[in-house]
Amino acid sequence: MTLAAITVAAAQAPKIKLGFAKCAHCLPMSLTPGLAKGVEIEATGFNSGNDVLTALVSKSIDVAQVTYLHYVTALDKGFDVVAVSGQINGGSECISSNKLALPGDDWAAFKAVVAKAKAGGQPLKVAASRGNAQDIHMRGAFLKQGVDPNKDIQFVNIPNPADHFAALQREEIDMVCSVEPFASQIRLNGAGKHFVFPYDQAAGNLTNLIVTRSDVVASQRPGVQAVVGAVVALNEKLSADRGPWIDVINKLTGLDKAVATEALKNAAPDAAIHRSQTLAIAAMMRDLKYISKDVSAEVEKNMEYSFLEQATGKKKNDLGY
């Protein structure tokens, strides 16, 4: 292709503004511009998934990496969001304070500590970033074990996951359900101990989802298709070699590569859109009163598998439908 032809092709390529959050399994989205074919992606990092969702619904960006929980929350609020791909799952871990001396994965010991603290008039202080995947994973896992997060503990909202480390280190909280790479940072620096990966609940380990709006689908379909193609290509690349993933965590968070490497033990590339589990998440969020109504119909209506089918060559029944 001549230089003139390349220039014309670049000028004709659709441009997509993409937003992603700053967590271990979100940060690889910054690599999609280098893998995109037939689209110019402008990738921007945001502090949280809530910020990314706000940018999408306010039309500041065209495509967003959020969580399944954000997707359900958006539908509950009547926002126009369309799920077009999965991305990476995992990344949640409940970490207890050292003073609690709680054995890992010992729910019986945890329930005994919760009951004793509640009876003593000083309920256990458990933190998370309210409304993110880790918060919901934690609440669902607690409920399944018979611990009501609204009655049996004192919930502490720490919006920025980067602040979880200091709160636990200063013994302001007894436990935190954090996101990678901050969970690994806490453990590797001795500020807390592993208690449990909170995946034994309706949401499983589902976390990240790629969403857009219906007007973007209508007006920029080739661009959205190219973004989904880049996500699929990225997942294949990261499944084969986690080196670029470690590098991007190191570069964008400033955390060292040992923390990044540890964080990736709790993350799994997965481009599928898990329909039945999303419905279960919506039901759980309604039970927890995080949403106001039954959004099952909206959840199914706003899942668009055609982009993923074209990008992978698979049918939707093999892509989580």
Short mmCIF file of C-alpha atoms in Angstrom, two decimals:
data_model
loop_
_atom_site.label_atom_id
_atom_site.label_comp_id
_atom_site.label_asym_id
_atom_site.label_seq_id
_atom_site.Cartn_x
_atom_site.Cartn_y
_atom_site.Cartn_z
CA MET A 1 0.00 0.00 0.00
CA THR A 2 1.36 3.42 -0.93
CA LEU A 3 1.80 6.20 1.60
CA ALA A 4 -1.13 8.06 0.02
CA ALA A 5 -3.33 4.98 0.28
CA ILE A 6 -2.32 4.46 3.94
CA THR A 7 -3.15 8.10 4.66
CA VAL A 8 -6.57 7.76 3.02
CA ALA A 9 -7.27 4.51 4.90
CA ALA A 10 -6.31 6.11 8.23
CA ALA A 11 -8.53 9.08 7.50
CA GLN A 12 -11.45 6.74 6.78
CA ALA A 13 -10.98 4.50 9.84
CA PRO A 14 -13.71 4.94 12.45
CA LYS A 15 -12.63 6.52 15.72
CA ILE A 16 -13.80 5.07 19.02
CA LYS A 17 -13.28 6.60 22.45
CA LEU A 18 -12.84 3.77 24.96
CA GLY A 19 -12.74 4.00 28.76
CA PHE A 20 -11.41 1.53 31.31
CA ALA A 21 -10.89 1.43 35.07
CA LYS A 22 -7.60 1.10 36.97
CA CYS A 23 -7.49 -2.48 38.23
CA ALA A 24 -5.27 -5.41 37.29
CA HIS A 25 -7.80 -7.02 34.99
CA CYS A 26 -8.93 -3.69 33.50
CA LEU A 27 -5.57 -2.13 32.63
CA PRO A 28 -4.83 -4.41 29.62
CA MET A 29 -7.56 -2.45 27.81
CA SER A 30 -4.89 0.22 27.37
CA LEU A 31 -3.23 -2.19 24.92
CA THR A 32 -6.23 -2.44 22.55
CA PRO A 33 -5.16 0.49 20.31
CA GLY A 34 -2.10 -1.50 19.29
CA LEU A 35 -4.18 -4.55 18.38
CA ALA A 36 -7.09 -2.83 16.65
CA LYS A 37 -7.62 -3.32 12.92
CA GLY A 38 -9.72 -0.87 10.93
CA VAL A 39 -10.44 1.42 13.86
CA GLU A 40 -8.61 4.16 15.72
CA ILE A 41 -9.08 3.60 19.46
CA GLU A 42 -8.50 6.40 21.95
CA ALA A 43 -8.16 4.55 25.29
CA THR A 44 -8.54 6.48 28.57
CA GLY A 45 -8.08 5.21 32.13
CA PHE A 46 -10.53 6.21 34.89
CA ASN A 47 -10.21 5.78 38.66
CA SER A 48 -13.22 3.48 38.95
CA GLY A 49 -15.85 1.58 37.00
CA ASN A 50 -18.46 4.09 38.20
CA ASP A 51 -16.48 6.87 36.52
CA VAL A 52 -16.28 4.87 33.28
CA LEU A 53 -20.03 4.19 33.30
CA THR A 54 -20.76 7.89 33.90
CA ALA A 55 -18.56 8.82 30.93
CA LEU A 56 -20.40 6.33 28.71
CA VAL A 57 -23.95 7.39 29.57
CA SER A 58 -22.98 11.07 29.28
CA LYS A 59 -21.60 10.29 25.79
CA SER A 60 -18.05 11.37 26.61
CA ILE A 61 -16.86 7.96 25.41
CA ASP A 62 -18.30 5.37 22.98
CA VAL A 63 -17.28 2.04 24.53
CA ALA A 64 -16.62 1.19 28.17
CA GLN A 65 -15.03 -1.56 30.22
CA VAL A 66 -17.20 -1.85 33.31
CA THR A 67 -18.39 -4.80 35.41
CA TYR A 68 -21.43 -7.03 35.18
CA LEU A 69 -22.64 -5.21 38.29
CA HIS A 70 -22.36 -1.81 36.58
CA TYR A 71 -24.28 -3.23 33.60
CA VAL A 72 -27.14 -4.36 35.84
CA THR A 73 -27.09 -1.09 37.79
CA ALA A 74 -27.22 0.94 34.56
CA LEU A 75 -30.24 -1.01 33.31
CA ASP A 76 -31.98 -0.52 36.67
CA LYS A 77 -31.53 3.24 36.24
CA GLY A 78 -32.88 3.15 32.70
CA PHE A 79 -29.56 3.95 31.00
CA ASP A 80 -28.93 2.89 27.42
CA VAL A 81 -26.19 0.26 27.62
CA VAL A 82 -25.52 -2.73 25.36
CA ALA A 83 -23.16 -5.55 26.32
CA VAL A 84 -20.95 -6.56 23.38
CA SER A 85 -18.17 -8.67 24.94
CA GLY A 86 -16.71 -10.03 28.12
CA GLN A 87 -13.07 -9.30 28.98
CA ILE A 88 -11.35 -10.65 32.12
CA ASN A 89 -12.84 -12.18 35.28
CA GLY A 90 -11.57 -12.69 38.84
CA GLY A 91 -9.63 -10.16 40.88
CA SER A 92 -11.58 -10.27 44.17
CA GLU A 93 -10.11 -11.27 47.53
CA CYS A 94 -11.23 -10.84 51.16
CA ILE A 95 -8.25 -10.03 53.38
CA SER A 96 -8.41 -10.00 57.18
CA SER A 97 -6.35 -7.88 59.55
CA ASN A 98 -3.42 -9.52 61.29
CA LYS A 99 -4.90 -8.71 64.72
CA LEU A 100 -7.94 -10.87 63.87
CA ALA A 101 -5.67 -13.94 63.52
CA LEU A 102 -8.34 -15.53 61.32
CA PRO A 103 -7.42 -18.80 59.55
CA GLY A 104 -7.80 -18.66 55.77
CA ASP A 105 -11.02 -20.11 54.28
CA ASP A 106 -12.36 -20.91 57.75
CA TRP A 107 -15.96 -19.70 57.61
CA ALA A 108 -16.83 -21.24 60.98
CA ALA A 109 -14.08 -19.20 62.67
CA PHE A 110 -15.21 -16.07 60.81
CA LYS A 111 -18.85 -16.51 61.86
CA ALA A 112 -17.76 -17.01 65.46
CA VAL A 113 -15.74 -13.77 65.36
CA VAL A 114 -18.66 -11.90 63.76
CA ALA A 115 -21.11 -13.18 66.38
CA LYS A 116 -18.78 -12.33 69.28
CA ALA A 117 -18.10 -8.81 68.00
CA LYS A 118 -21.79 -8.14 67.39
CA ALA A 119 -22.74 -9.44 70.84
CA GLY A 120 -20.09 -7.16 72.34
CA GLY A 121 -21.65 -4.12 70.68
CA GLN A 122 -18.73 -3.52 68.33
CA PRO A 123 -19.54 -5.26 65.03
CA LEU A 124 -16.67 -6.28 62.80
CA LYS A 125 -15.65 -3.49 60.41
CA VAL A 126 -15.58 -4.85 56.85
CA ALA A 127 -14.62 -2.56 53.96
CA ALA A 128 -15.01 -2.53 50.21
CA SER A 129 -15.62 0.04 47.48
CA ARG A 130 -19.41 0.25 47.53
CA GLY A 131 -21.10 -1.05 44.39
CA ASN A 132 -18.08 -2.57 42.70
CA ALA A 133 -17.68 -6.25 41.86
CA GLN A 134 -15.70 -7.01 45.02
CA ASP A 135 -18.41 -5.47 47.21
CA ILE A 136 -21.11 -7.61 45.61
CA HIS A 137 -18.95 -10.77 45.63
CA MET A 138 -18.28 -10.24 49.35
CA ARG A 139 -21.92 -9.55 50.24
CA GLY A 140 -23.15 -12.57 48.30
CA ALA A 141 -20.56 -14.89 49.85
CA PHE A 142 -21.34 -13.61 53.35
CA LEU A 143 -25.08 -14.09 52.87
CA LYS A 144 -24.55 -17.63 51.63
CA GLN A 145 -22.65 -18.35 54.84
CA GLY A 146 -25.45 -16.87 56.97
CA VAL A 147 -23.75 -13.54 57.71
CA ASP A 148 -26.00 -10.59 56.84
CA PRO A 149 -23.73 -7.72 55.68
CA ASN A 150 -26.48 -5.22 56.55
CA LYS A 151 -27.05 -6.43 60.12
CA ASP A 152 -24.15 -8.54 61.39
CA ILE A 153 -21.17 -6.37 60.46
CA GLN A 154 -20.35 -2.67 60.10
CA PHE A 155 -19.74 -1.94 56.43
CA VAL A 156 -17.07 0.68 55.68
CA ASN A 157 -17.06 2.28 52.23
CA ILE A 158 -13.58 3.10 50.91
CA PRO A 159 -14.22 4.29 47.33
CA ASN A 160 -10.64 4.17 46.01
CA PRO A 161 -9.20 0.61 46.20
CA ALA A 162 -5.72 2.10 46.41
CA ASP A 163 -6.67 3.26 49.93
CA HIS A 164 -7.55 -0.25 51.19
CA PHE A 165 -3.93 -0.99 52.10
CA ALA A 166 -3.56 2.00 54.44
CA ALA A 167 -6.92 1.43 56.14
CA LEU A 168 -6.03 -2.16 56.99
CA GLN A 169 -2.48 -1.27 57.99
CA ARG A 170 -3.74 1.43 60.37
CA GLU A 171 -6.21 -1.14 61.83
CA GLU A 172 -9.17 1.11 60.99
CA ILE A 173 -10.94 -1.96 59.58
CA ASP A 174 -10.94 -5.69 60.38
CA MET A 175 -11.35 -6.99 56.83
CA VAL A 176 -11.48 -5.69 53.28
CA CYS A 177 -12.71 -7.20 50.04
CA SER A 178 -10.29 -5.62 47.59
CA VAL A 179 -9.46 -5.83 43.92
CA GLU A 180 -6.20 -6.83 42.29
CA PRO A 181 -3.44 -5.66 42.21
CA PHE A 182 -4.21 -3.91 45.53
CA ALA A 183 -5.17 -7.19 47.24
CA SER A 184 -1.75 -8.66 46.40
CA GLN A 185 -0.08 -5.44 47.53
CA ILE A 186 -1.73 -5.80 50.95
CA ARG A 187 -0.73 -9.45 51.38
CA LEU A 188 2.82 -9.15 50.05
CA ASN A 189 3.50 -6.19 52.32
CA GLY A 190 2.16 -7.99 55.38
CA ALA A 191 -0.70 -5.58 56.08
CA GLY A 192 -3.24 -8.41 56.09
CA LYS A 193 -3.87 -12.12 55.49
CA HIS A 194 -5.84 -14.01 52.87
CA PHE A 195 -9.26 -15.02 54.14
CA VAL A 196 -11.22 -16.11 51.09
CA PHE A 197 -11.81 -15.64 47.37
CA PRO A 198 -15.52 -14.72 47.52
CA TYR A 199 -16.66 -16.57 44.43
CA ASP A 200 -19.12 -18.99 46.07
CA GLN A 201 -22.23 -16.96 45.21
CA ALA A 202 -24.44 -16.23 42.20
CA ALA A 203 -21.95 -13.94 40.44
CA GLY A 204 -19.15 -16.52 40.61
CA ASN A 205 -15.91 -14.81 39.56
CA LEU A 206 -17.52 -12.67 36.86
CA THR A 207 -16.21 -9.13 36.78
CA ASN A 208 -15.53 -7.33 33.51
CA LEU A 209 -17.83 -6.58 30.61
CA ILE A 210 -17.47 -4.40 27.50
CA VAL A 211 -20.52 -2.21 26.88
CA THR A 212 -21.59 0.55 24.51
CA ARG A 213 -24.84 2.42 23.73
CA SER A 214 -27.50 1.60 21.11
CA ASP A 215 -26.79 4.86 19.23
CA VAL A 216 -23.12 3.85 18.92
CA VAL A 217 -24.14 0.42 17.63
CA ALA A 218 -26.37 2.09 15.03
CA SER A 219 -23.92 4.77 13.90
CA GLN A 220 -20.51 3.14 14.40
CA ARG A 221 -21.08 -0.59 13.99
CA PRO A 222 -17.75 -1.23 12.15
CA GLY A 223 -15.93 0.59 14.93
CA VAL A 224 -17.61 -1.42 17.68
CA GLN A 225 -16.88 -4.62 15.75
CA ALA A 226 -13.21 -3.66 15.51
CA VAL A 227 -13.05 -2.95 19.26
CA VAL A 228 -14.52 -6.36 20.08
CA GLY A 229 -12.02 -7.90 17.66
CA ALA A 230 -9.21 -6.14 19.52
CA VAL A 231 -10.50 -7.40 22.90
CA VAL A 232 -10.63 -10.98 21.61
CA ALA A 233 -7.12 -10.65 20.15
CA LEU A 234 -5.89 -9.15 23.44
CA ASN A 235 -7.35 -12.01 25.48
CA GLU A 236 -5.68 -14.57 23.21
CA LYS A 237 -2.38 -12.74 23.58
CA LEU A 238 -2.62 -12.52 27.40
CA SER A 239 -3.61 -16.19 27.69
CA ALA A 240 -0.39 -17.14 25.91
CA ASP A 241 1.96 -14.60 27.51
CA ARG A 242 1.29 -12.61 30.67
CA GLY A 243 4.44 -10.52 30.29
CA PRO A 244 2.70 -7.55 28.61
CA TRP A 245 0.00 -7.71 31.29
CA ILE A 246 2.55 -7.49 34.09
CA ASP A 247 4.30 -4.64 32.31
CA VAL A 248 1.13 -2.57 31.93
CA ILE A 249 0.18 -3.00 35.61
CA ASN A 250 3.69 -1.93 36.59
CA LYS A 251 3.56 1.06 34.23
CA LEU A 252 0.08 2.35 35.07
CA THR A 253 -0.08 1.70 38.84
CA GLY A 254 3.56 2.08 39.87
CA LEU A 255 3.33 -1.22 41.79
CA ASP A 256 6.33 -3.47 41.28
CA LYS A 257 6.32 -6.52 39.02
CA ALA A 258 6.24 -8.97 41.94
CA VAL A 259 2.85 -7.54 42.99
CA ALA A 260 1.63 -7.59 39.39
CA THR A 261 2.71 -11.20 38.94
CA GLU A 262 0.95 -12.22 42.16
CA ALA A 263 -2.20 -10.34 41.11
CA LEU A 264 -2.52 -12.28 37.88
CA LYS A 265 -2.91 -15.56 39.80
CA ASN A 266 -6.43 -14.28 40.48
CA ALA A 267 -7.46 -13.24 36.96
CA ALA A 268 -8.69 -15.07 33.86
CA PRO A 269 -9.21 -13.72 30.31
CA ASP A 270 -12.77 -14.53 29.20
CA ALA A 271 -14.47 -12.76 26.28
CA ALA A 272 -17.78 -14.60 26.70
CA ILE A 273 -20.93 -12.81 27.91
CA HIS A 274 -22.40 -15.03 30.61
CA ARG A 275 -26.17 -14.58 30.26
CA SER A 276 -27.56 -16.95 32.90
CA GLN A 277 -25.04 -15.81 35.53
CA THR A 278 -25.85 -12.18 34.73
CA LEU A 279 -29.48 -12.91 35.46
CA ALA A 280 -28.40 -14.48 38.76
CA ILE A 281 -26.33 -11.37 39.54
CA ALA A 282 -29.35 -9.17 38.86
CA ALA A 283 -31.47 -11.29 41.22
CA MET A 284 -28.79 -11.13 43.92
CA MET A 285 -28.43 -7.36 43.55
CA ARG A 286 -32.19 -7.00 43.93
CA ASP A 287 -32.12 -9.16 47.07
CA LEU A 288 -29.33 -6.96 48.43
CA LYS A 289 -31.41 -3.87 47.50
CA TYR A 290 -28.63 -2.55 45.23
CA ILE A 291 -31.22 -2.21 42.46
CA SER A 292 -34.89 -1.28 42.75
CA LYS A 293 -36.65 -3.69 40.41
CA ASP A 294 -36.51 -6.88 38.35
CA VAL A 295 -34.35 -6.11 35.29
CA SER A 296 -34.22 -9.65 33.87
CA ALA A 297 -35.92 -8.65 30.61
CA GLU A 298 -33.59 -5.68 30.14
CA VAL A 299 -30.53 -7.84 30.88
CA GLU A 300 -31.44 -10.25 28.08
CA LYS A 301 -32.61 -7.57 25.65
CA ASN A 302 -29.38 -5.59 25.88
CA MET A 303 -26.92 -8.42 25.25
CA GLU A 304 -25.68 -8.24 21.64
CA TYR A 305 -23.70 -11.36 20.72
CA SER A 306 -23.27 -10.63 16.99
CA PHE A 307 -19.99 -8.73 17.45
CA LEU A 308 -18.49 -11.55 19.49
CA GLU A 309 -19.75 -14.15 17.02
CA GLN A 310 -18.04 -12.36 14.13
CA ALA A 311 -14.82 -11.80 16.08
CA THR A 312 -14.50 -15.41 17.23
CA GLY A 313 -16.26 -17.37 14.47
CA LYS A 314 -18.32 -19.10 17.18
CA LYS A 315 -22.07 -19.19 17.80
CA LYS A 316 -23.58 -17.40 20.78
CA ASN A 317 -24.41 -20.70 22.47
CA ASP A 318 -20.64 -21.20 22.75
CA LEU A 319 -20.09 -17.63 23.96
CA GLY A 320 -22.04 -17.65 27.22
CA TYR A 321 -25.61 -17.30 25.87
#
